[in-house]
Tab-separated table of C-alpha atoms and ligand atoms in Angstrom:
chain	number	residue	atom	x	y	z
A	1	MET	CA	-21.722	6.972	4.819
A	2	LYS	CA	-20.933	9.444	2.475
A	3	LYS	CA	-18.684	9.889	-0.314
A	4	LYS	CA	-17.734	13.484	-1.206
A	5	LEU	CA	-16.051	14.255	-4.882
A	6	THR	CA	-14.680	17.414	-5.312
A	7	ALA	CA	-14.537	18.651	-8.902
A	8	LEU	CA	-10.645	17.582	-8.821
A	9	THR	CA	-12.049	14.140	-8.341
A	10	LEU	CA	-10.412	13.569	-4.946
A	11	ALA	CA	-13.070	11.645	-3.016
A	12	VAL	CA	-12.260	11.006	0.561
A	13	ALA	CA	-13.815	7.570	-0.075
A	14	MET	CA	-13.498	5.829	2.957
A	15	ALA	CA	-12.854	3.126	4.507
A	16	ALA	CA	-15.131	1.655	6.883
A	17	THR	CA	-15.048	-1.373	4.538
A	18	MET	CA	-12.972	-3.304	7.344
A	19	ALA	CA	-12.768	-6.119	4.883
A	20	GLY	CA	-9.854	-4.351	3.593
A	21	CYS	CA	-10.179	-4.565	0.029
A	22	SER	CA	-9.517	-1.469	-1.553
A	23	GLY	CA	-11.756	-0.269	-3.643
A	24	SER	CA	-15.074	-2.055	-2.966
A	25	GLY	CA	-17.836	-0.536	-3.650
A	26	SER	CA	-20.096	1.114	-1.045
A	27	GLN	CA	-22.548	-1.394	-0.460
A	28	ALA	CA	-23.409	-2.441	2.804
A	29	GLU	CA	-20.166	-1.028	4.119
A	30	THR	CA	-21.690	0.687	7.129
A	31	GLU	CA	-23.060	-2.983	8.163
A	32	ALA	CA	-19.716	-4.581	7.727
A	33	ALA	CA	-18.055	-1.961	9.624
A	34	GLU	CA	-20.451	-2.045	12.441
A	35	THR	CA	-20.228	-6.197	12.282
A	36	THR	CA	-16.608	-5.997	12.568
A	37	ALA	CA	-16.135	-3.150	15.032
A	38	ALA	CA	-18.398	-5.277	17.633
A	39	ALA	CA	-16.764	-8.553	16.739
A	40	GLU	CA	-13.234	-7.128	17.507
A	41	THR	CA	-14.531	-5.211	20.920
A	42	GLU	CA	-15.895	-8.411	21.961
A	43	ALA	CA	-12.454	-9.844	21.351
A	44	ALA	CA	-10.391	-6.912	23.001
A	45	ASP	CA	-12.683	-6.622	26.046
A	46	PRO	CA	-15.829	-8.538	26.502
A	47	ALA	CA	-17.053	-6.384	29.276
A	48	ALA	CA	-17.159	-3.493	26.181
A	49	GLU	CA	-19.863	-5.488	24.721
A	50	ASP	CA	-22.865	-3.575	26.757
A	51	GLU	CA	-21.705	-0.431	25.463
A	52	SER	CA	-24.925	1.138	24.390
A	53	THR	CA	-24.109	2.898	21.460
A	54	GLU	CA	-22.128	2.275	18.259
A	55	ALA	CA	-19.840	5.549	18.764
A	56	ALA	CA	-19.013	4.574	22.415
A	57	SER	CA	-18.009	1.018	21.268
A	58	GLU	CA	-15.868	2.347	18.276
A	59	GLU	CA	-13.906	4.601	20.735
A	60	ALA	CA	-13.449	1.651	23.136
A	61	GLU	CA	-12.045	-0.008	20.321
A	62	THR	CA	-9.824	1.973	19.019
A	63	GLU	CA	-8.480	2.582	22.501
A	64	ALA	CA	-7.762	-0.883	23.479
A	65	ALA	CA	-6.108	-1.260	19.952
A	66	ALA	CA	-3.858	1.549	20.610
A	67	GLY	CA	-2.891	0.072	24.191
A	68	GLU	CA	-1.385	-2.959	22.881
A	69	LEU	CA	0.360	-1.718	19.806
A	70	LYS	CA	3.950	-2.127	19.990
A	71	THR	CA	5.663	0.852	18.009
A	72	ALA	CA	9.102	1.481	16.665
A	73	GLN	CA	9.422	3.915	19.428
A	74	GLU	CA	7.680	3.752	22.428
A	75	GLY	CA	4.885	6.129	22.768
A	76	LYS	CA	5.335	7.501	19.214
A	77	LEU	CA	3.926	7.037	15.749
A	78	VAL	CA	6.726	6.850	13.292
A	79	MET	CA	5.421	7.823	9.924
A	80	VAL	CA	7.588	7.744	7.017
A	81	THR	CA	6.700	9.988	3.637
A	82	ASN	CA	8.688	12.014	1.131
A	83	ALA	CA	7.422	15.519	1.307
A	84	GLU	CA	7.757	16.836	-2.092
A	85	PHE	CA	4.394	15.719	-2.876
A	86	PRO	CA	1.715	18.791	-2.490
A	87	PRO	CA	-0.774	19.087	-1.355
A	88	TYR	CA	-0.143	15.668	0.339
A	89	GLU	CA	2.925	16.334	2.020
A	90	TYR	CA	5.489	19.060	1.296
A	91	HIS	CA	7.641	21.540	3.408
A	92	GLU	CA	6.200	24.748	5.127
A	93	GLY	CA	9.526	26.528	6.964
A	94	ASP	CA	10.695	23.774	9.112
A	95	GLU	CA	7.380	22.004	9.128
A	96	ILE	CA	5.738	19.024	6.960
A	97	VAL	CA	2.304	19.673	6.364
A	98	GLY	CA	-0.396	18.742	3.781
A	99	ILE	CA	-3.507	16.535	3.566
A	100	ASP	CA	-1.528	13.284	4.649
A	101	ALA	CA	0.940	14.952	7.579
A	102	GLU	CA	-2.724	16.021	9.025
A	103	ILE	CA	-4.649	12.518	8.767
A	104	ALA	CA	-1.534	11.009	9.819
A	105	ALA	CA	-1.630	13.245	13.106
A	106	ALA	CA	-5.013	12.644	13.536
A	107	ILE	CA	-4.578	8.982	13.718
A	108	ALA	CA	-2.101	9.344	16.420
A	109	ASP	CA	-4.215	11.578	18.339
A	110	LYS	CA	-6.672	8.946	18.326
A	111	LEU	CA	-4.124	6.368	19.274
A	112	GLY	CA	-2.810	8.476	21.925
A	113	LEU	CA	0.998	8.508	20.267
A	114	GLU	CA	3.169	11.187	19.765
A	115	LEU	CA	3.431	11.212	15.614
A	116	VAL	CA	6.883	11.734	14.428
A	117	ILE	CA	7.335	12.074	10.257
A	118	GLU	CA	10.473	11.338	8.559
A	119	ASP	CA	11.151	12.722	5.084
A	120	ILE	CA	13.002	10.335	2.876
A	121	ALA	CA	13.346	9.364	-0.605
A	122	PHE	CA	9.880	7.839	-1.911
A	123	ASP	CA	11.714	4.912	-3.282
A	124	SER	CA	13.058	4.285	0.395
A	125	ILE	CA	9.785	4.304	1.662
A	126	ILE	CA	8.613	0.662	1.780
A	127	PRO	CA	12.465	-1.142	2.686
A	128	GLU	CA	11.957	1.382	5.769
A	129	LEU	CA	8.790	-0.277	6.483
A	130	VAL	CA	9.891	-3.606	5.980
A	131	SER	CA	13.357	-3.211	8.462
A	132	GLY	CA	10.682	-1.724	11.192
A	133	LYS	CA	12.117	1.489	11.787
A	134	ALA	CA	9.186	3.336	10.795
A	135	ASP	CA	5.577	2.418	11.935
A	136	PHE	CA	3.456	3.293	8.915
A	137	ALA	CA	3.843	5.361	5.723
A	138	MET	CA	1.334	8.080	4.474
A	139	ALA	CA	2.859	9.406	1.107
A	140	GLY	CA	0.060	9.744	-1.668
A	141	MET	CA	0.919	6.289	-2.097
A	142	THR	CA	-0.976	3.909	-4.647
A	143	VAL	CA	-2.051	0.944	-3.715
A	144	THR	CA	-0.426	-1.769	-5.936
A	145	ASP	CA	-0.480	-5.292	-6.066
A	146	GLU	CA	3.468	-5.359	-6.512
A	147	ARG	CA	3.888	-3.440	-3.161
A	148	LYS	CA	1.395	-5.806	-1.579
A	149	GLN	CA	4.147	-8.377	-1.849
A	150	SER	CA	5.820	-6.272	1.111
A	151	VAL	CA	3.383	-3.977	2.780
A	152	ASP	CA	-0.060	-4.108	3.933
A	153	PHE	CA	-2.220	-1.230	2.961
A	154	SER	CA	-5.114	0.316	5.281
A	155	ASN	CA	-8.488	1.081	3.275
A	156	THR	CA	-8.121	3.888	0.674
A	157	TYR	CA	-8.728	7.319	1.691
A	158	ALA	CA	-8.435	8.985	-1.808
A	159	LYS	CA	-8.443	8.609	-5.305
A	160	ALA	CA	-6.316	9.707	-7.690
A	161	SER	CA	-5.083	9.446	-11.325
A	162	GLN	CA	-1.368	10.010	-12.952
A	163	LYS	CA	-1.531	12.772	-15.426
A	164	VAL	CA	0.604	14.061	-18.343
A	165	ILE	CA	2.156	17.427	-17.984
A	166	VAL	CA	3.417	19.293	-21.249
A	167	GLN	CA	4.428	22.781	-22.487
A	168	GLU	CA	1.832	24.557	-23.967
A	169	GLY	CA	1.365	23.981	-27.747
A	170	SER	CA	3.369	20.593	-27.591
A	171	ASP	CA	2.229	17.682	-30.091
A	172	ILE	CA	1.873	15.378	-27.216
A	173	THR	CA	-1.992	15.738	-26.665
A	174	THR	CA	-2.894	12.358	-25.390
A	175	PRO	CA	-1.142	9.599	-23.357
A	176	ASP	CA	-0.570	7.345	-26.214
A	177	ASP	CA	1.329	10.199	-27.835
A	178	LEU	CA	4.465	9.521	-25.227
A	179	THR	CA	5.713	6.907	-27.334
A	180	GLY	CA	9.146	7.728	-28.312
A	181	LYS	CA	9.442	10.769	-26.168
A	182	ILE	CA	11.533	11.728	-23.305
A	183	VAL	CA	9.203	11.460	-20.455
A	184	GLY	CA	9.960	12.691	-16.838
A	185	VAL	CA	8.922	10.709	-13.629
A	186	GLN	CA	9.464	11.011	-9.755
A	187	LEU	CA	11.669	7.598	-9.622
A	188	GLY	CA	9.951	4.419	-8.055
A	189	THR	CA	6.156	5.971	-8.317
A	190	THR	CA	3.509	4.452	-10.485
A	191	GLY	CA	3.898	7.645	-12.883
A	192	ASP	CA	7.390	5.495	-13.104
A	193	LEU	CA	6.194	2.072	-13.384
A	194	TYR	CA	3.775	2.847	-16.159
A	195	VAL	CA	6.242	4.817	-18.602
A	196	THR	CA	9.042	2.253	-17.933
A	197	ASP	CA	6.209	0.008	-19.738
A	198	LEU	CA	6.615	2.184	-22.668
A	199	GLU	CA	10.380	1.699	-23.015
A	200	ALA	CA	9.704	-1.281	-25.196
A	201	GLU	CA	8.356	1.142	-27.436
A	202	GLY	CA	11.059	3.395	-27.567
A	203	THR	CA	10.452	6.088	-25.010
A	204	THR	CA	12.843	7.471	-22.605
A	205	VAL	CA	12.027	7.654	-19.153
A	206	GLU	CA	14.390	10.423	-17.442
A	207	ARG	CA	13.866	9.671	-13.285
A	208	PHE	CA	14.117	12.658	-10.875
A	209	SER	CA	14.376	12.221	-7.205
A	210	LYS	CA	11.757	14.859	-6.939
A	211	GLY	CA	8.603	15.342	-8.629
A	212	PHE	CA	9.261	19.221	-9.064
A	213	GLU	CA	12.833	18.701	-10.087
A	214	ALA	CA	10.903	16.434	-13.207
A	215	VAL	CA	8.465	19.476	-13.914
A	216	GLN	CA	11.588	21.917	-13.967
A	217	ALA	CA	13.233	19.680	-16.599
A	218	LEU	CA	10.082	19.858	-18.760
A	219	SER	CA	10.001	23.883	-18.556
A	220	GLN	CA	13.741	24.038	-19.819
A	221	GLY	CA	12.942	21.653	-22.271
A	222	LYS	CA	14.902	18.805	-21.330
A	223	VAL	CA	11.892	16.105	-21.307
A	224	ASP	CA	8.816	16.426	-23.421
A	225	ALA	CA	6.692	15.317	-20.590
A	226	VAL	CA	5.898	14.399	-16.935
A	227	VAL	CA	3.770	11.807	-15.671
A	228	ILE	CA	2.771	12.239	-12.066
A	229	ASP	CA	-0.303	12.363	-9.493
A	230	GLU	CA	-3.109	14.520	-10.863
A	231	GLN	CA	-2.773	16.828	-7.527
A	232	PRO	CA	0.873	17.609	-7.256
A	233	ALA	CA	0.553	18.227	-11.036
A	234	GLN	CA	-1.621	20.673	-10.647
A	235	VAL	CA	0.294	22.713	-7.944
A	236	PHE	CA	3.553	22.456	-9.936
A	237	VAL	CA	1.805	23.602	-12.974
A	238	SER	CA	0.328	26.458	-10.886
A	239	GLN	CA	3.971	27.253	-9.783
A	240	THR	CA	5.465	27.098	-13.526
A	241	GLU	CA	4.756	29.185	-16.502
A	242	GLY	CA	3.865	27.615	-20.051
A	243	LEU	CA	2.864	24.368	-19.210
A	244	VAL	CA	-0.715	22.493	-19.633
A	245	ILE	CA	-2.013	19.281	-17.652
A	246	LEU	CA	-3.454	16.844	-20.546
A	247	ASP	CA	-7.390	16.187	-19.986
A	248	ASP	CA	-6.733	12.257	-20.289
A	249	SER	CA	-5.498	10.313	-17.520
A	250	PHE	CA	-2.716	7.815	-17.522
A	251	THR	CA	-4.451	5.594	-14.836
A	252	ASP	CA	-6.496	5.892	-12.433
A	253	GLU	CA	-5.478	4.855	-8.526
A	254	GLU	CA	-5.881	4.720	-4.875
A	255	TYR	CA	-4.161	6.206	-1.992
A	256	ALA	CA	-3.982	4.140	1.094
A	257	ALA	CA	-1.489	4.202	4.200
A	258	ALA	CA	0.663	1.327	4.523
A	259	VAL	CA	2.199	-0.888	7.063
A	260	LYS	CA	4.808	-3.542	7.326
A	261	LYS	CA	3.284	-7.114	6.045
A	262	GLY	CA	1.604	-8.441	8.897
A	263	ASN	CA	1.441	-5.736	11.406
A	264	THR	CA	-2.167	-6.393	11.472
A	265	ALA	CA	-2.676	-4.335	15.187
A	266	LEU	CA	-1.117	-1.317	13.804
A	267	LEU	CA	-3.218	-2.056	10.412
A	268	ASN	CA	-6.491	-2.444	12.668
A	269	ALA	CA	-5.914	0.597	14.324
A	270	ILE	CA	-5.299	2.967	11.597
A	271	ASN	CA	-8.335	1.741	9.863
A	272	ASP	CA	-10.556	2.111	12.738
A	273	ALA	CA	-9.234	6.036	13.295
A	274	LEU	CA	-9.679	6.618	9.697
A	275	ALA	CA	-13.615	5.254	9.726
A	276	GLU	CA	-13.934	7.829	13.007
A	277	LEU	CA	-12.435	10.674	11.185
A	278	ASP	CA	-14.596	10.034	7.986
A	279	GLU	CA	-17.693	9.657	10.229
A	280	ALA	CA	-16.820	12.968	12.073
A	281	GLY	CA	-16.526	14.639	8.650
A	282	GLU	CA	-12.592	15.122	9.977
A	283	LEU	CA	-11.149	13.838	6.315
A	284	ASP	CA	-13.337	15.844	4.208
A	285	ALA	CA	-12.828	18.755	6.449
A	286	ILE	CA	-8.623	18.319	6.184
A	287	VAL	CA	-9.198	17.584	2.124
A	288	ALA	CA	-10.874	20.802	1.829
A	289	LYS	CA	-8.206	22.885	3.539
A	290	TYR	CA	-5.870	21.937	0.635
A	291	ILE	CA	-7.951	21.248	-2.409
A	292	THR	CA	-10.714	23.818	-3.464
A	293	ALA	CA	-13.315	22.473	-5.751
A	294	GLU	CA	-13.487	24.140	-9.146
B	301	LIG	N1	0.971	7.866	-6.128
B	301	LIG	C1	2.419	7.583	-6.505
B	301	LIG	C2	2.903	6.043	-6.232
B	301	LIG	O1	2.306	5.641	-5.161
B	301	LIG	C3	3.162	8.982	-6.255
B	301	LIG	C4	3.310	9.021	-4.831
B	301	LIG	C5	4.769	9.701	-4.479
B	301	LIG	N2	4.375	10.241	-3.209
B	301	LIG	C6	5.603	11.130	-2.701
B	301	LIG	N3	5.037	11.547	-1.669
B	301	LIG	N4	6.417	11.723	-3.468
B	301	LIG	O2	3.645	6.016	-6.460
């Protein structure tokens, strides 16, 4: 299995690790995937045991899983996101486009379900999953231990980091310089979480409902810095005069899809679909459409 890193450090790290431990190394990944796939195929359909090729048995498995899936709305796969996060999800005319939107569409396609995307506030995504109104979330969502208390995460599909955006010529030159400053974040994100930790040291956190609003506040001098994920940071800075991204990352993170805790059937189906998309090179192709290596 190949892992491709673009110059922007986004890796479509996949995902064939059926063990579900995010960020685990690639050692024996393929082997683990094959073993699990075979075991699941057997459980779902003993007759499928004789399938001669790996590809055929994987496909049978995904379809079998899809047949048993109960979703929030029959025949549909309801995804929640917050479409204020280019290049992962954003509005283009009436449509929600981006890496997550396209991966989600490919997953729904594999499961034979119609994808419905709901655009809501980022901090409402987990409650929406917990209530069962939506089936899954893809929102450039970072896997964290705290979130794992409420949702189950798929295998990770991208690497990310929190970056610091400042005005050109700012005296903030490393993340350590944020102490005592006014820092803008998107409410409920990991950026919010990390900067909130600095409050004890005298940092003030300004929470915005959209990341781009935080960036606008920065360019108007209302905040001293913005902490946000690297890829949206690149997009926002390219759209705004006079801003720069610091070299040092605040944290390293990984993105995954999330389902309601205990929805193993859907989680397995998503992981299988992701693995198939990765093997077919489709994940790389989707990422390459939105992120060009420097
Ligand atoms: N990766 C960060 C987090 O999980 C930010 C995600 C924001 N996503 C969005 N679609 N607005 O907290």
